[in-house]
């Protein structure tokens, strides 16, 4: 039995159909199935941005229900749950600020006439594990940090977003907030001595996203983000305690999240990112065809260019 790991879809269902077809899945009455019994593993972020968010969920959900797929939670599923859940103080766990309302609009609009479907979808999101940890391979949306996983597993005895964890992870400053941020959004480090850069939206940033593999080098070496801002990142050495790098001897881990571009290749010999920006013009939807090999192979990435047709 083999596994096809599939990157962030962000509501781009036409691209998902194209990729599943290229991988040899066929649409049947119980969703997409593979005649060699391959299993699809989704790395999260089914939603946000694209015009077919509900259709994307329907495709993935039917595959999971039929036993033909598994899916971990992405930061956008987490955000959707928090946005749609009211805390004991009567306020939503994720603030309904103007910015957040704008971000969630496309998702919520797809359920405009179906509050039951909306509630049921959020309930399904809560059934998605935060990570998958098998002896030879692992899946998490953004960053495998063993300390954070051990903390969550130890405190909640679970790899799922329990109601209690959802509340504490939605409260800035808690240990749970940090753990979920790390696993679902990756690691961030404040820049030294007042340095800053501008992100792709032109927002001034004093905190940078860092890689969590390879050698610890300077801030500039460890920076992850738009390439044209790299020159603004200081060349001071990163303090060793700021980062724990993923050991090369650890199992292969599959992730999404990073909006990469260019041809897909492993980030490290045991780390494959499958997010190649399908929600952006010129992006691709990427899979990795995994058959239990001990080291990732460039030729096992399979991708389709973004299907550019517009929803009418
Ligand atoms: Mn993401």
Tab-separated table of C-alpha atoms and ligand atoms in Angstrom:
chain	number	residue	atom	x	y	z
A	1	UNK	CA	0.000	0.000	0.000
A	2	UNK	CA	1.286	3.462	-0.891
A	3	UNK	CA	0.491	6.981	0.217
A	4	UNK	CA	0.028	10.149	-1.793
A	5	UNK	CA	0.727	13.184	0.334
A	6	UNK	CA	-1.142	16.235	-0.981
A	7	UNK	CA	-0.339	19.900	-0.317
A	8	UNK	CA	-2.487	22.901	0.686
A	9	UNK	CA	-5.544	23.199	-1.592
A	10	UNK	CA	-6.994	26.520	-0.350
A	11	UNK	CA	-10.377	25.960	-1.998
A	12	UNK	CA	-8.977	25.210	-5.464
A	13	UNK	CA	-11.155	22.134	-6.143
A	14	UNK	CA	-10.572	22.085	-9.941
A	15	UNK	CA	-6.812	21.769	-9.311
A	16	UNK	CA	-7.471	19.046	-6.725
A	17	UNK	CA	-9.536	17.046	-9.241
A	18	UNK	CA	-6.744	17.439	-11.805
A	19	UNK	CA	-4.079	16.252	-9.339
A	20	UNK	CA	-6.106	13.258	-8.098
A	21	UNK	CA	-6.723	12.241	-11.710
A	22	UNK	CA	-3.020	12.561	-12.528
A	23	UNK	CA	-2.228	10.373	-9.499
A	24	UNK	CA	-4.592	7.695	-10.843
A	25	UNK	CA	-7.603	8.233	-8.567
A	26	UNK	CA	-11.029	7.753	-10.109
A	27	UNK	CA	-14.262	9.350	-9.058
A	28	UNK	CA	-16.841	6.787	-7.929
A	29	UNK	CA	-20.099	6.993	-5.986
A	30	UNK	CA	-18.093	6.996	-2.757
A	31	UNK	CA	-15.605	9.637	-3.831
A	32	UNK	CA	-12.142	9.326	-5.363
A	33	UNK	CA	-10.553	5.889	-5.012
A	34	UNK	CA	-7.352	4.338	-6.324
A	35	UNK	CA	-7.434	0.849	-7.789
A	36	UNK	CA	-4.091	-0.007	-6.152
A	37	UNK	CA	-5.640	0.996	-2.798
A	38	UNK	CA	-3.361	3.987	-2.400
A	39	UNK	CA	-4.297	6.354	0.415
A	40	UNK	CA	-4.237	10.143	0.049
A	41	UNK	CA	-2.896	12.122	2.991
A	42	UNK	CA	-3.792	15.821	3.060
A	43	UNK	CA	-1.477	18.195	4.927
A	44	UNK	CA	-4.206	20.729	5.810
A	45	UNK	CA	-5.422	24.142	4.603
A	46	UNK	CA	-8.290	22.829	2.516
A	47	UNK	CA	-9.916	26.249	2.862
A	48	UNK	CA	-9.168	30.014	2.735
A	49	UNK	CA	-8.803	32.021	-0.457
A	50	UNK	CA	-10.157	29.865	-3.323
A	51	UNK	CA	-13.650	29.837	-4.838
A	52	UNK	CA	-14.474	26.154	-4.219
A	53	UNK	CA	-13.886	25.730	-0.488
A	54	UNK	CA	-16.996	23.686	0.196
A	55	UNK	CA	-16.405	21.469	-2.829
A	56	UNK	CA	-12.822	20.890	-1.664
A	57	UNK	CA	-14.083	19.856	1.770
A	58	UNK	CA	-16.679	17.556	0.188
A	59	UNK	CA	-14.040	15.776	-1.924
A	60	UNK	CA	-11.625	15.283	0.977
A	61	UNK	CA	-14.322	14.428	3.467
A	62	UNK	CA	-15.839	11.720	1.276
A	63	UNK	CA	-12.390	10.185	0.778
A	64	UNK	CA	-11.722	10.194	4.533
A	65	UNK	CA	-15.163	8.682	5.243
A	66	UNK	CA	-14.530	5.895	2.719
A	67	UNK	CA	-11.132	5.124	4.269
A	68	UNK	CA	-9.246	6.363	1.192
A	69	UNK	CA	-7.664	9.415	2.821
A	70	UNK	CA	-6.520	11.048	6.030
A	71	UNK	CA	-6.135	14.750	6.631
A	72	UNK	CA	-4.348	16.796	9.316
A	73	UNK	CA	-5.499	20.217	10.484
A	74	UNK	CA	-4.054	23.367	8.918
A	75	UNK	CA	-3.953	26.821	10.464
A	76	UNK	CA	-6.948	27.848	8.349
A	77	UNK	CA	-9.122	25.007	9.656
A	78	UNK	CA	-8.053	25.955	13.183
A	79	UNK	CA	-8.902	29.615	12.517
A	80	UNK	CA	-12.295	28.684	11.040
A	81	UNK	CA	-13.150	26.648	14.150
A	82	UNK	CA	-12.069	29.452	16.510
A	83	UNK	CA	-13.916	32.062	14.434
A	84	UNK	CA	-17.140	30.011	14.594
A	85	UNK	CA	-16.932	29.032	18.293
A	86	UNK	CA	-18.233	31.181	21.147
A	87	UNK	CA	-16.307	31.171	24.436
A	88	UNK	CA	-17.846	31.141	27.907
A	89	UNK	CA	-17.607	34.954	27.959
A	90	UNK	CA	-20.009	35.072	25.021
A	91	UNK	CA	-17.317	36.264	22.594
A	92	UNK	CA	-15.986	34.310	19.603
A	93	UNK	CA	-12.652	32.588	20.284
A	94	UNK	CA	-11.250	34.328	17.191
A	95	UNK	CA	-12.201	37.971	17.151
A	96	UNK	CA	-14.708	39.108	14.522
A	97	UNK	CA	-12.527	42.095	13.629
A	98	UNK	CA	-12.837	43.708	10.235
A	99	UNK	CA	-9.644	41.993	9.070
A	100	UNK	CA	-10.785	38.557	10.263
A	101	UNK	CA	-14.295	39.054	8.806
A	102	UNK	CA	-12.684	39.787	5.456
A	103	UNK	CA	-10.425	36.740	5.715
A	104	UNK	CA	-13.273	34.337	6.540
A	105	UNK	CA	-15.848	35.838	4.150
A	106	UNK	CA	-15.362	33.442	1.205
A	107	UNK	CA	-15.641	30.391	3.503
A	108	UNK	CA	-18.697	31.664	5.369
A	109	UNK	CA	-20.448	32.841	2.192
A	110	UNK	CA	-20.436	29.246	0.900
A	111	UNK	CA	-22.704	28.337	3.829
A	112	UNK	CA	-24.912	31.452	3.633
A	113	UNK	CA	-28.144	29.447	3.366
A	114	UNK	CA	-27.009	26.448	5.350
A	115	UNK	CA	-26.172	27.103	9.023
A	116	UNK	CA	-26.417	23.364	9.722
A	117	UNK	CA	-23.828	22.592	7.041
A	118	UNK	CA	-21.569	25.295	8.490
A	119	UNK	CA	-21.780	23.885	12.038
A	120	UNK	CA	-21.283	20.361	10.761
A	121	UNK	CA	-18.220	21.378	8.748
A	122	UNK	CA	-16.611	22.990	11.797
A	123	UNK	CA	-17.401	19.817	13.773
A	124	UNK	CA	-15.688	17.769	11.061
A	125	UNK	CA	-12.629	20.062	11.145
A	126	UNK	CA	-12.356	19.225	14.854
A	127	UNK	CA	-12.013	15.540	13.981
A	128	UNK	CA	-8.785	16.237	12.041
A	129	UNK	CA	-5.642	15.263	13.949
A	130	UNK	CA	-3.046	17.964	14.630
A	131	UNK	CA	-0.343	15.570	13.501
A	132	UNK	CA	0.203	11.984	12.335
A	133	UNK	CA	3.165	10.172	13.907
A	134	UNK	CA	4.065	6.772	12.449
A	135	UNK	CA	7.306	4.844	12.992
A	136	UNK	CA	8.756	5.785	9.590
A	137	UNK	CA	7.019	9.010	8.650
A	138	UNK	CA	5.084	11.944	10.019
A	139	UNK	CA	2.733	14.666	8.918
A	140	UNK	CA	2.095	18.106	10.398
A	141	UNK	CA	0.893	21.288	8.722
A	142	UNK	CA	3.847	23.643	9.355
A	143	UNK	CA	6.510	22.473	11.817
A	144	UNK	CA	7.413	19.266	13.610
A	145	UNK	CA	8.609	20.380	17.037
A	146	UNK	CA	8.977	17.359	19.293
A	147	UNK	CA	8.859	19.450	22.484
A	148	UNK	CA	5.506	20.982	21.567
A	149	UNK	CA	4.086	17.627	20.478
A	150	UNK	CA	5.249	15.994	23.711
A	151	UNK	CA	3.683	18.841	25.679
A	152	UNK	CA	0.282	18.507	23.958
A	153	UNK	CA	0.337	14.718	24.077
A	154	UNK	CA	1.308	14.823	27.758
A	155	UNK	CA	-1.296	17.353	28.829
A	156	UNK	CA	-4.228	16.307	26.626
A	157	UNK	CA	-3.385	12.637	25.949
A	158	UNK	CA	-4.543	13.259	22.417
A	159	UNK	CA	-3.476	14.467	19.014
A	160	UNK	CA	-6.834	16.175	18.493
A	161	UNK	CA	-8.106	19.665	19.203
A	162	UNK	CA	-10.229	19.017	22.302
A	163	UNK	CA	-12.644	21.741	23.461
A	164	UNK	CA	-10.331	22.565	26.333
A	165	UNK	CA	-7.277	22.823	24.070
A	166	UNK	CA	-9.215	24.964	21.580
A	167	UNK	CA	-9.978	27.515	24.309
A	168	UNK	CA	-6.462	27.658	25.744
A	169	UNK	CA	-4.832	27.692	22.276
A	170	UNK	CA	-7.044	30.683	21.388
A	171	UNK	CA	-5.686	32.662	24.365
A	172	UNK	CA	-2.523	34.620	23.533
A	173	UNK	CA	0.369	33.922	25.871
A	174	UNK	CA	-0.595	30.408	26.974
A	175	UNK	CA	1.697	27.430	26.507
A	176	UNK	CA	-1.016	25.895	24.298
A	177	UNK	CA	-1.159	29.011	22.125
A	178	UNK	CA	2.569	28.679	21.469
A	179	UNK	CA	2.350	24.952	20.767
A	180	UNK	CA	-0.481	25.277	18.225
A	181	UNK	CA	1.154	28.326	16.617
A	182	UNK	CA	4.362	26.359	16.159
A	183	UNK	CA	2.790	23.191	14.728
A	184	UNK	CA	0.266	24.948	12.467
A	185	UNK	CA	2.060	28.204	11.527
A	186	UNK	CA	5.747	27.473	12.040
A	187	UNK	CA	8.459	29.132	14.099
A	188	UNK	CA	8.999	32.853	14.422
A	189	UNK	CA	11.844	34.800	15.988
A	190	UNK	CA	12.046	38.544	16.797
A	191	UNK	CA	14.711	40.342	14.755
A	192	UNK	CA	17.637	41.790	16.731
A	193	UNK	CA	18.299	45.516	17.380
A	194	UNK	CA	15.244	47.053	15.757
A	195	UNK	CA	15.594	45.395	12.345
A	196	UNK	CA	12.488	44.986	10.169
A	197	UNK	CA	11.349	44.008	6.691
A	198	UNK	CA	8.201	44.301	4.613
A	199	UNK	CA	6.138	41.185	3.806
A	200	UNK	CA	4.315	40.476	0.529
A	201	UNK	CA	1.351	42.645	1.604
A	202	UNK	CA	3.759	45.520	2.371
A	203	UNK	CA	3.265	45.175	6.139
A	204	UNK	CA	6.279	46.088	8.293
A	205	UNK	CA	7.491	43.044	10.246
A	206	UNK	CA	9.849	42.892	13.228
A	207	UNK	CA	9.461	39.129	13.649
A	208	UNK	CA	10.584	36.656	10.998
A	209	UNK	CA	9.524	33.130	10.164
A	210	UNK	CA	12.486	30.749	10.460
A	211	UNK	CA	13.395	27.438	8.946
A	212	UNK	CA	13.691	24.542	11.414
A	213	UNK	CA	16.047	22.225	9.522
A	214	UNK	CA	19.703	22.270	8.551
A	215	UNK	CA	22.387	24.182	10.452
A	216	UNK	CA	21.695	27.182	12.663
A	217	UNK	CA	23.362	30.156	10.965
A	218	UNK	CA	22.707	33.877	10.850
A	219	UNK	CA	19.229	35.397	11.010
A	220	UNK	CA	19.477	35.913	7.246
A	221	UNK	CA	20.396	32.230	6.690
A	222	UNK	CA	17.431	31.046	8.769
A	223	UNK	CA	14.871	33.498	7.330
A	224	UNK	CA	11.812	32.049	5.538
A	225	UNK	CA	9.721	34.503	3.547
A	226	UNK	CA	9.650	36.616	0.408
A	227	UNK	CA	13.115	36.453	-1.155
A	228	UNK	CA	13.298	40.161	-1.980
A	229	UNK	CA	13.207	40.959	1.752
A	230	UNK	CA	16.134	38.676	2.633
A	231	UNK	CA	18.620	41.546	2.166
A	232	UNK	CA	16.914	43.411	5.040
A	233	UNK	CA	17.470	40.563	7.512
A	234	UNK	CA	20.510	41.037	9.794
A	235	UNK	CA	23.560	38.798	9.484
A	236	UNK	CA	24.027	38.434	13.257
A	237	UNK	CA	24.288	34.813	14.373
A	238	UNK	CA	20.986	33.304	15.569
A	239	UNK	CA	21.123	32.458	19.273
A	240	UNK	CA	21.244	28.652	19.492
A	241	UNK	CA	18.429	28.545	22.063
A	242	UNK	CA	16.087	30.280	19.576
A	243	UNK	CA	15.863	27.224	17.343
A	244	UNK	CA	15.785	23.483	17.695
A	245	UNK	CA	16.503	22.004	14.279
A	246	UNK	CA	14.805	18.823	13.056
A	247	UNK	CA	17.403	16.030	13.305
A	248	UNK	CA	18.510	14.432	10.033
A	249	UNK	CA	18.171	11.041	11.706
A	250	UNK	CA	14.458	11.566	12.465
A	251	UNK	CA	11.685	10.076	10.283
A	252	UNK	CA	10.581	11.748	7.069
A	253	UNK	CA	8.085	14.542	7.762
A	254	UNK	CA	5.602	15.950	5.243
A	255	UNK	CA	4.387	19.519	5.667
A	256	UNK	CA	2.551	22.253	3.753
A	257	UNK	CA	2.055	25.916	4.654
A	258	UNK	CA	5.035	27.808	3.224
A	259	UNK	CA	3.748	29.134	-0.137
A	260	UNK	CA	6.841	27.969	-1.970
A	261	UNK	CA	7.462	28.493	-5.664
A	262	UNK	CA	9.745	26.921	-8.221
A	263	UNK	CA	10.066	23.204	-8.911
A	264	UNK	CA	9.260	21.025	-5.877
A	265	UNK	CA	12.295	19.525	-4.131
A	266	UNK	CA	12.870	18.326	-0.547
A	267	UNK	CA	13.739	21.045	2.003
A	268	UNK	CA	16.024	18.548	3.722
A	269	UNK	CA	16.653	14.903	3.045
A	270	UNK	CA	13.836	14.031	5.475
A	271	UNK	CA	11.489	17.048	5.038
A	272	UNK	CA	9.112	17.569	2.108
A	273	UNK	CA	6.964	20.693	1.857
A	274	UNK	CA	4.023	20.213	-0.529
A	275	UNK	CA	2.666	23.773	-0.575
A	276	UNK	CA	3.463	25.374	-3.947
A	277	UNK	CA	0.958	28.240	-3.819
A	278	UNK	CA	-1.954	26.803	-5.835
A	279	UNK	CA	-4.146	29.716	-4.733
A	280	UNK	CA	-1.839	32.174	-6.510
A	281	UNK	CA	-1.693	32.768	-10.233
A	282	UNK	CA	1.174	30.639	-11.565
A	283	UNK	CA	1.105	28.280	-8.580
A	284	UNK	CA	0.871	24.475	-8.541
A	285	UNK	CA	-0.797	21.786	-6.503
A	286	UNK	CA	1.826	19.275	-5.431
A	287	UNK	CA	1.826	15.702	-4.148
A	288	UNK	CA	4.551	13.327	-3.055
A	289	UNK	CA	4.105	9.701	-4.049
A	290	UNK	CA	5.444	7.846	-1.009
A	291	UNK	CA	6.176	4.131	-0.989
A	292	UNK	CA	8.102	3.837	2.248
A	293	UNK	CA	11.531	4.924	0.993
A	294	UNK	CA	13.970	6.052	3.704
A	295	UNK	CA	15.094	9.168	1.867
A	296	UNK	CA	13.005	11.587	-0.172
A	297	UNK	CA	13.452	11.481	-3.944
A	298	UNK	CA	13.055	14.501	-6.245
A	299	UNK	CA	11.301	12.450	-8.904
A	300	UNK	CA	8.472	11.440	-6.574
A	301	UNK	CA	6.985	14.934	-6.424
A	302	UNK	CA	4.013	15.111	-8.779
A	303	UNK	CA	2.320	18.383	-9.566
A	304	UNK	CA	-0.342	20.025	-11.680
A	305	UNK	CA	-0.362	23.693	-12.591
A	306	UNK	CA	-3.159	25.698	-10.987
A	307	UNK	CA	-6.415	25.292	-12.967
A	308	UNK	CA	-7.073	28.929	-13.742
A	309	UNK	CA	-10.782	28.793	-14.628
A	310	UNK	CA	-12.986	31.193	-12.710
A	311	UNK	CA	-16.169	30.269	-10.895
A	312	UNK	CA	-19.188	31.744	-12.653
B	1	LIG	MN1	-1.069	27.135	6.240
